[in-house]
C-alpha positions as CSV (number, residue, x, y, z in Angstrom):
1,X,37.6,-8.7,-4.2
2,X,38.1,-8.2,-1.1
3,X,34.9,-10.6,0.2
4,X,36.0,-10.8,3.6
5,X,38.7,-13.2,5.3
6,X,39.5,-15.9,3.7
7,X,36.0,-16.2,1.4
8,X,35.0,-16.2,-2.3
9,X,33.1,-15.4,-4.5
10,X,31.7,-18.5,-4.5
11,X,30.6,-18.4,-0.1
12,X,28.7,-15.2,-1.1
13,X,26.8,-17.3,-3.8
14,X,25.9,-19.7,-1.4
15,X,25.0,-17.6,1.7
16,X,22.9,-15.2,-0.4
17,X,20.9,-18.6,-1.5
18,X,21.0,-20.1,2.4
19,X,19.1,-16.9,3.4
20,X,16.4,-16.8,0.7
21,X,15.2,-20.0,0.7
22,X,15.3,-19.8,4.2
23,X,14.1,-15.7,4.1
24,X,12.0,-16.4,1.4
25,X,13.8,-12.2,0.0
26,X,16.7,-10.2,1.1
27,X,14.1,-7.4,2.2
28,X,15.2,-7.4,5.6
29,X,18.8,-8.7,4.6
30,X,20.3,-5.1,6.5
31,X,23.8,-4.2,5.6
32,X,24.7,-5.0,9.3
33,X,24.1,-8.9,9.7
34,X,26.4,-10.9,9.9
35,X,26.5,-15.1,9.6
36,X,26.9,-16.3,13.7
37,X,29.4,-18.6,14.7
38,X,27.5,-21.9,14.9
39,X,25.2,-22.9,17.3
40,X,25.6,-25.4,20.1
41,X,22.0,-25.0,22.1
42,X,21.7,-22.0,24.6
43,X,24.4,-21.5,27.1
44,X,24.8,-23.8,29.4
45,X,22.6,-24.2,32.5
46,X,25.0,-23.4,35.7
47,X,22.5,-23.8,38.8
48,X,20.5,-27.3,37.0
49,X,24.0,-28.8,36.8
50,X,25.1,-27.6,40.2
51,X,21.1,-28.7,41.6
52,X,21.4,-32.4,39.9
53,X,25.7,-31.8,41.3
54,X,23.6,-31.9,44.8
55,X,20.9,-34.0,44.8
56,X,23.4,-37.0,43.2
57,X,25.9,-36.2,46.2
58,X,23.3,-36.7,48.9
59,X,21.8,-40.0,47.1
60,X,25.0,-41.4,47.5
61,X,25.4,-39.7,50.8
62,X,22.2,-41.5,52.2
63,X,23.3,-44.7,51.1
64,X,20.9,-44.5,47.8
65,X,20.8,-45.5,44.3
66,X,22.8,-42.0,41.8
67,X,22.7,-43.9,38.9
68,X,19.1,-42.3,37.4
69,X,20.0,-38.6,38.8
70,X,23.7,-39.3,36.8
71,X,21.6,-40.6,33.8
72,X,18.8,-38.2,34.1
73,X,21.6,-35.1,34.3
74,X,23.7,-36.6,31.1
75,X,20.4,-36.7,28.8
76,X,20.3,-33.1,30.2
77,X,23.2,-32.1,28.9
78,X,23.5,-34.1,25.7
79,X,20.5,-32.0,24.9
80,X,21.2,-28.8,26.1
81,X,24.8,-28.6,24.1
82,X,22.9,-30.4,20.7
83,X,20.6,-26.8,21.5
84,X,17.0,-28.6,21.7
85,X,17.7,-27.7,25.5
86,X,15.0,-24.7,26.7
87,X,16.3,-21.5,26.7
88,X,13.2,-20.0,28.3
89,X,13.1,-17.1,25.4
90,X,11.9,-19.0,21.9
91,X,12.8,-15.2,19.5
92,X,16.7,-16.3,20.3
93,X,16.5,-18.9,18.3
94,X,17.7,-19.4,15.2
95,X,16.1,-20.2,12.3
96,X,19.1,-21.2,9.9
97,X,21.0,-23.7,10.2
98,X,24.1,-22.0,9.1
99,X,27.4,-24.1,8.0
100,X,30.6,-23.2,10.0
101,X,32.8,-22.0,6.9
102,X,30.8,-19.3,6.2
103,X,30.8,-17.8,10.3
104,X,31.7,-14.3,10.6
105,X,30.9,-13.1,6.4
106,X,29.6,-9.8,6.3
107,X,27.1,-10.4,4.7
108,X,24.7,-8.0,5.0
109,X,27.7,-5.2,3.9
110,X,28.7,-8.0,0.9
111,X,24.9,-7.9,-0.4
112,X,25.4,-3.1,-0.5
113,X,28.6,-3.0,-1.9
114,X,27.6,-6.0,-4.4
115,X,24.4,-3.7,-5.7
116,X,26.0,-0.3,-6.4
117,X,28.4,-2.0,-8.0
118,X,31.2,-1.3,-5.0
119,X,31.9,-5.1,-6.0
120,X,33.0,-6.6,-9.7
121,X,29.7,-8.5,-9.8
122,X,27.1,-7.7,-11.4
123,X,30.4,-6.1,-14.0
124,X,31.0,-10.3,-14.6
125,X,29.0,-11.6,-16.9
126,X,29.8,-15.1,-15.2
127,X,28.9,-13.9,-11.7
128,X,25.8,-12.1,-12.3
129,X,24.4,-15.5,-13.6
130,X,25.0,-17.0,-10.5
131,X,22.9,-14.6,-9.1
132,X,19.8,-13.7,-11.7
133,X,19.8,-18.1,-10.9
134,X,19.5,-17.5,-7.4
135,X,17.1,-14.6,-7.6
136,X,19.0,-11.9,-6.5
137,X,17.6,-8.8,-6.1
138,X,20.0,-6.0,-7.2
139,X,18.6,-2.9,-5.6
140,X,18.6,0.6,-7.4
141,X,19.6,0.3,-10.5
142,X,19.8,4.0,-10.7
143,X,22.5,3.8,-7.9
144,X,24.8,0.7,-9.7
145,X,28.2,1.9,-10.9
146,X,29.5,0.7,-13.4
147,X,32.7,1.4,-12.2
148,X,34.1,-1.0,-10.0
149,X,35.1,0.8,-7.2
150,X,36.7,-1.1,-5.4
151,X,39.0,-2.3,-7.2
152,X,39.8,0.9,-9.1
153,X,40.2,2.7,-6.3
154,X,43.0,-0.1,-5.2
155,X,44.7,1.0,-8.2
156,X,44.5,4.2,-7.8
157,X,45.9,4.2,-4.3
158,X,48.8,2.4,-6.3
159,X,49.1,5.3,-8.4
160,X,49.1,7.5,-6.5
161,X,51.9,6.3,-3.6
162,X,53.8,6.0,-6.9
163,X,53.5,8.7,-8.9
164,X,52.5,10.8,-6.3
165,X,49.0,12.1,-8.6
166,X,45.8,11.1,-9.8
167,X,46.8,12.9,-13.3
168,X,46.3,9.5,-15.5
169,X,46.1,9.7,-18.6
170,X,43.0,7.8,-21.0
171,X,45.5,5.1,-22.6
172,X,47.3,4.1,-19.0
173,X,47.5,0.6,-18.2
174,X,48.5,-1.3,-15.1
175,X,52.5,-2.3,-15.4
176,X,53.1,-6.3,-13.8
177,X,57.0,-5.4,-12.1
178,X,57.9,-3.7,-9.4
179,X,56.9,-1.7,-7.8
180,X,53.3,-1.5,-9.0
181,X,50.9,-4.2,-7.5
182,X,51.1,-7.8,-9.5
183,X,47.2,-8.4,-8.8
184,X,46.3,-5.4,-10.9
185,X,48.6,-6.2,-13.6
186,X,46.7,-5.2,-17.1
187,X,44.0,-3.3,-14.9
188,X,43.1,-0.2,-17.5
189,X,43.8,2.7,-14.9
190,X,43.0,5.8,-17.2
191,X,40.3,4.1,-19.1
192,X,38.4,3.9,-15.5
193,X,39.8,7.5,-13.7
194,X,38.0,9.1,-17.3
195,X,34.9,7.5,-17.1
196,X,34.5,8.2,-12.8
197,X,35.7,11.8,-13.0
198,X,32.6,11.5,-16.4
199,X,30.2,10.0,-13.0
200,X,31.1,12.9,-11.0
201,X,28.1,14.4,-10.9
202,X,26.6,10.6,-10.2
203,X,29.1,9.7,-7.1
204,X,28.3,13.7,-6.0
205,X,24.3,12.9,-6.4
206,X,24.3,8.5,-4.9
207,X,27.9,8.0,-3.6
208,X,29.5,11.5,-0.9
209,X,30.9,8.7,0.9
210,X,33.6,7.1,-1.9
211,X,33.8,11.1,-2.9
212,X,35.1,11.4,0.3
213,X,38.1,8.3,0.0
214,X,38.7,9.4,-3.2
215,X,39.7,12.7,-2.1
216,X,42.4,10.9,0.2
217,X,44.4,10.0,-2.6
218,X,43.8,14.1,-4.1
219,X,41.3,13.0,-7.0
220,X,40.6,15.3,-9.1
221,X,37.3,16.8,-10.3
222,X,36.5,17.6,-14.4
223,X,33.1,20.0,-14.1
224,X,33.6,20.1,-17.5
225,X,33.8,16.6,-18.2
226,X,31.0,15.2,-16.1
227,X,28.1,14.5,-17.6
228,X,24.5,15.0,-16.5
229,X,23.1,12.9,-13.2
230,X,20.7,11.5,-16.5
231,X,22.8,10.7,-19.0
232,X,19.5,9.0,-21.6
233,X,18.1,12.9,-21.0
234,X,21.1,14.7,-22.4
235,X,22.8,17.7,-21.8
236,X,21.6,20.2,-19.2
237,X,19.6,22.7,-19.8
238,X,18.9,26.7,-18.4
239,X,15.8,25.8,-17.2
240,X,17.2,22.5,-15.5
241,X,19.9,25.3,-14.4
242,X,17.5,27.4,-13.1
243,X,15.4,24.4,-11.2
244,X,18.1,23.5,-9.5
245,X,18.3,26.6,-8.4
246,X,15.4,28.2,-7.8
247,X,13.1,25.7,-7.9
248,X,10.2,23.9,-9.8
249,X,8.4,27.1,-10.3
250,X,4.8,25.5,-8.7
251,X,7.1,25.4,-5.6
252,X,7.4,28.8,-5.3
253,X,4.6,29.3,-4.0
254,X,4.0,33.4,-2.5
255,X,2.3,32.8,1.5
256,X,0.5,29.3,1.4
257,X,-1.0,27.9,4.2
258,X,-0.3,25.8,7.2
259,X,-2.8,23.4,5.1
260,X,-0.2,23.2,2.7
261,X,3.0,23.6,4.3
262,X,1.5,20.5,6.7
263,X,0.5,18.5,3.1
264,X,4.0,19.0,2.4
265,X,6.4,18.2,4.8
266,X,3.7,14.8,5.5
267,X,5.4,13.8,1.8
268,X,8.7,14.4,3.0
269,X,9.8,16.5,0.6
270,X,12.5,18.0,2.1
271,X,14.2,14.2,2.3
272,X,17.0,13.1,-0.1
273,X,15.2,10.6,-2.3
274,X,17.3,8.5,-3.0
275,X,19.4,11.3,-4.4
276,X,16.9,12.5,-6.9
277,X,16.0,16.5,-6.6
278,X,13.0,17.7,-4.9
279,X,12.6,20.7,-7.6
280,X,12.2,18.6,-10.9
281,X,12.0,14.8,-10.4
282,X,10.2,15.0,-7.6
283,X,7.8,17.2,-8.4
284,X,4.2,16.6,-7.8
285,X,1.8,18.9,-9.1
286,X,-0.7,17.5,-7.2
287,X,0.3,18.3,-4.3
288,X,0.3,22.2,-5.0
289,X,-2.3,22.0,-7.3
290,X,-4.8,23.3,-4.7
291,X,-2.7,26.7,-4.6
292,X,-3.0,27.5,-8.0
293,X,-5.7,26.7,-9.4
294,X,-9.2,26.3,-6.6
295,X,-7.7,29.4,-4.6
296,X,-4.9,29.0,-1.0
297,X,-6.5,30.5,2.2
298,X,-4.0,32.2,3.5
299,X,-3.5,32.6,7.7
300,X,-3.5,37.1,6.2
301,X,-7.1,36.0,5.0
302,X,-5.9,36.5,1.0
303,X,-7.0,34.2,-1.9
304,X,-5.8,33.7,-5.7
305,X,-8.6,32.9,-7.3
306,X,-7.7,30.9,-10.8
307,X,-10.6,29.2,-13.1
308,X,-9.6,29.3,-15.9
309,X,-5.2,27.9,-14.8
310,X,-3.6,25.2,-17.3
311,X,-0.3,24.8,-15.8
312,X,1.4,23.5,-18.5
313,X,0.0,27.1,-20.6
314,X,1.2,29.0,-18.0
315,X,4.7,27.6,-17.2
316,X,4.8,27.7,-22.0
317,X,3.9,31.2,-21.9
318,X,6.4,32.2,-19.6
319,X,9.9,31.1,-21.6
320,X,9.5,27.5,-19.4
321,X,9.0,25.3,-22.6
322,X,10.6,22.2,-21.5
323,X,9.2,22.5,-18.1
324,X,5.9,22.1,-20.3
325,X,6.1,19.4,-22.3
326,X,7.3,17.6,-18.7
327,X,3.9,18.5,-17.3
328,X,2.3,17.6,-19.9
329,X,3.7,14.0,-20.2
330,X,3.1,13.5,-16.4
331,X,-0.5,15.4,-16.4
332,X,-1.7,15.1,-19.9
333,X,-1.5,17.3,-22.6
334,X,-3.9,20.3,-22.6
335,X,-6.1,22.0,-26.2
336,X,-5.1,25.2,-25.8
337,X,-1.4,24.8,-26.0
338,X,-1.4,21.9,-28.7
339,X,-3.6,24.5,-31.0
340,X,-0.2,27.3,-29.7
341,X,2.1,24.5,-31.0
342,X,0.2,24.7,-33.9
343,X,-0.1,27.6,-35.0
344,X,3.6,28.0,-34.6
345,X,4.3,24.9,-36.8
346,X,2.1,25.9,-39.3
347,X,4.0,29.6,-39.1
348,X,7.1,28.2,-39.9
349,X,6.1,26.0,-42.5
350,X,5.8,23.0,-40.5
351,X,1.8,22.3,-41.7
352,X,0.6,22.3,-44.4
353,X,-3.6,24.0,-44.6
354,X,-5.2,21.5,-45.2
355,X,-3.2,19.2,-42.2
356,X,-3.2,22.3,-40.6
357,X,-6.7,22.4,-40.4
358,X,-7.9,18.7,-40.2
359,X,-5.6,18.8,-36.9
360,X,-7.6,22.5,-36.0
361,X,-10.9,21.5,-36.2
362,X,-9.5,18.3,-34.3
363,X,-8.1,20.4,-31.8
364,X,-10.7,22.9,-31.0
365,X,-13.4,20.4,-30.8
366,X,-10.9,18.7,-27.7
367,X,-10.4,22.6,-26.5
368,X,-14.3,22.6,-26.8
369,X,-14.7,19.4,-25.0
370,X,-12.1,21.0,-22.0
371,X,-14.2,23.9,-21.6
372,X,-17.4,22.6,-21.1
373,X,-16.1,19.8,-18.6
374,X,-14.9,22.9,-16.4
375,X,-18.0,24.5,-16.5
376,X,-19.9,21.7,-15.6
377,X,-18.2,20.8,-12.7
378,X,-18.5,24.8,-11.9
379,X,-22.3,24.4,-12.1
380,X,-21.3,21.0,-9.7
381,X,-21.9,18.0,-12.5
382,X,-20.4,15.3,-11.5
383,X,-18.4,14.5,-14.5
384,X,-16.3,11.7,-14.6
385,X,-12.4,11.6,-15.7
386,X,-13.5,9.1,-19.3
387,X,-16.7,11.5,-19.6
388,X,-16.7,12.9,-23.5
389,X,-18.7,15.9,-25.3
390,X,-21.5,13.7,-25.9
391,X,-21.4,12.7,-21.7
392,X,-21.1,15.5,-20.2
393,X,-23.9,17.1,-22.0
394,X,-26.3,13.6,-21.5
395,X,-25.3,14.7,-17.7
396,X,-26.1,17.9,-17.9
397,X,-29.9,17.0,-19.2
398,X,-30.4,15.3,-17.1
399,X,-29.7,17.4,-14.1
400,X,-32.5,18.5,-12.1
401,X,-30.9,21.4,-11.2
402,X,-31.1,22.3,-15.3
403,X,-34.4,20.7,-16.8
404,X,-37.1,23.7,-16.3
405,X,-34.6,25.8,-18.8
406,X,-35.9,23.5,-21.0
407,X,-39.3,25.5,-21.1
408,X,-37.3,29.3,-20.9
409,X,-37.7,30.9,-24.4
410,X,-34.1,33.0,-23.6
411,X,-32.1,29.3,-22.7
412,X,-34.0,28.0,-26.0
413,X,-32.4,31.0,-29.0
414,X,-29.4,30.6,-27.0
415,X,-28.9,27.2,-27.5
416,X,-29.7,27.6,-32.1
417,X,-27.2,30.1,-31.6
418,X,-25.0,28.7,-30.6
419,X,-25.8,25.5,-33.2
420,X,-26.5,27.8,-36.2
421,X,-23.1,29.1,-34.9
422,X,-21.4,25.3,-34.6
423,X,-23.0,25.1,-38.3
424,X,-21.2,27.9,-39.5
425,X,-18.1,26.7,-38.4
426,X,-18.7,23.6,-40.4
427,X,-19.8,25.2,-43.4
428,X,-17.1,27.7,-43.4
429,X,-14.5,24.7,-42.7
430,X,-16.8,22.2,-45.3
431,X,-16.4,25.3,-47.8
432,X,-12.7,25.9,-47.1
433,X,-11.9,21.5,-48.3
434,X,-14.1,22.0,-51.0
435,X,-12.6,25.3,-52.1
436,X,-8.9,23.7,-52.0
437,X,-9.9,20.1,-53.6
438,X,-11.2,22.4,-56.6
439,X,-7.9,24.1,-56.7
440,X,-6.1,20.7,-56.5
441,X,-7.9,19.3,-59.5
442,X,-8.0,22.1,-61.2
443,X,-3.7,22.3,-61.4
444,X,-4.4,18.2,-61.8
445,X,-6.6,19.5,-65.4
446,X,-3.9,21.8,-66.5
447,X,-1.3,20.0,-65.9
448,X,-2.9,16.7,-68.0
449,X,-3.7,19.8,-70.9
450,X,-0.8,20.9,-71.1
451,X,0.8,16.9,-71.7
452,X,-2.2,17.1,-74.0
453,X,-0.2,20.1,-76.1
454,X,2.8,18.8,-76.1
455,X,2.4,15.7,-77.4
456,X,0.4,17.3,-80.0
457,X,2.9,19.1,-80.9
458,X,5.2,16.6,-81.8
459,X,3.0,14.6,-83.8
460,X,2.5,17.7,-86.0
461,X,6.2,18.0,-86.3
462,X,6.9,15.2,-87.5
463,X,3.5,15.1,-89.9
464,X,5.1,18.9,-91.3
465,X,8.7,16.7,-92.3
466,X,7.3,13.9,-93.5
467,X,5.3,16.4,-96.5
468,X,8.0,18.2,-97.1
469,X,10.1,14.3,-97.8
470,X,7.2,13.5,-100.2
471,X,6.8,16.2,-103.5
472,X,10.8,15.2,-103.1
473,X,10.5,11.5,-103.4
474,X,8.1,11.6,-106.4
475,X,9.8,14.3,-108.3
476,X,13.1,11.8,-108.0
477,X,10.2,8.8,-108.9
478,X,9.3,11.1,-112.2
479,X,13.2,11.5,-113.2
480,X,13.3,8.0,-112.9
481,X,10.3,7.1,-115.2
482,X,11.9,9.6,-117.4
483,X,14.9,7.9,-118.0
484,X,13.2,5.0,-118.8
485,X,11.5,5.9,-121.3
486,X,14.4,7.6,-123.3
487,X,16.2,4.1,-122.6
């Protein structure tokens, strides 16, 4: 590992511990930070020394005692060399008293290379433990490279110089004889080259500067081996490809207003955001929801109102099943989409009748609550996110603008009709449950009756066998009695 000059890993640990002790964190440790040379105080004050020398010479020329002046100048110079003199600029005083043997260490660069996996530190348990013990900040885990890149780069460069290419077999291990570098003897270059090819998307997203280094040794990528940027998400789907190429559907806005554009620019949507794709991983519906739901007034005077807009349902209806589920994971599910998926599962035979009735009833109630919430908000009633159907109804009843409706006969008829409809629906569901229970009980009764009949048939068969044998036994007994009489 190249920690610079003659520094070793223990020196790095010492420097990081001292930095943490002085600054309480690693937040301000920039990539360009270099441990300064030992300070012996501020620059020598030449003018002060010249003035002291002139005063001493004048005193001696006039026959006066100069010992006091000489002693004062010596004391001033000692303080100056010890760093206790007044430099006139307190901001230049280095708070950290760095040891002389750490001077010149590029601590900022080393820290950055440790965090991204260029140096073989986190890959080794003993080294990782030493930094964990001092509370080291490992940085963004997503950017960490599980192949120590600088060590792999040295091995690949040696292979390239000797063999002329980097078509390395997976089982190739660096030899220890000439012309191979002895420091890398036993290094499993083949496995690491294969791993780098698997991480092609990772390198291109997070470490483009390393991609340039690989080009210098004519490194060849095999796209068919490359893994997705986030391997835990599985292979890339057609929807992922669509989003990467076209952008998220909700970012495809026609004639957005200036306010919408400025709001998106304020969120730095055009930035890379640590390599995350702005179209998906950085996708934020809240930034564009006003355009799609409330009718974003454009510069041309057009307005697109969607009072019943359901983003996840829209995605699902247009074939974006994956994006629809991802939207629900972030912003919550909708009852309408739940019901449609439940019907699909029922049609595929994945849900039984009884379970479908139970889940369907719960989903319908949730849908009614969503509708009531939407209508209450449209009517200007304040509804909280955690309000239930009962609390929303109570808010509607207590609202002044609806108190007059209590005395309206037409309104009462509508309410009574709605209540009757609810009771009728509940009665139908209850009857369906009762019918199903009766069918199940009838089936159980039939099964029990068939079992009893089978037992009776077996008993009757055994009784008939007994009756057939009994006359024969009696006959044999009578014959024996006749024989006894003859005797």
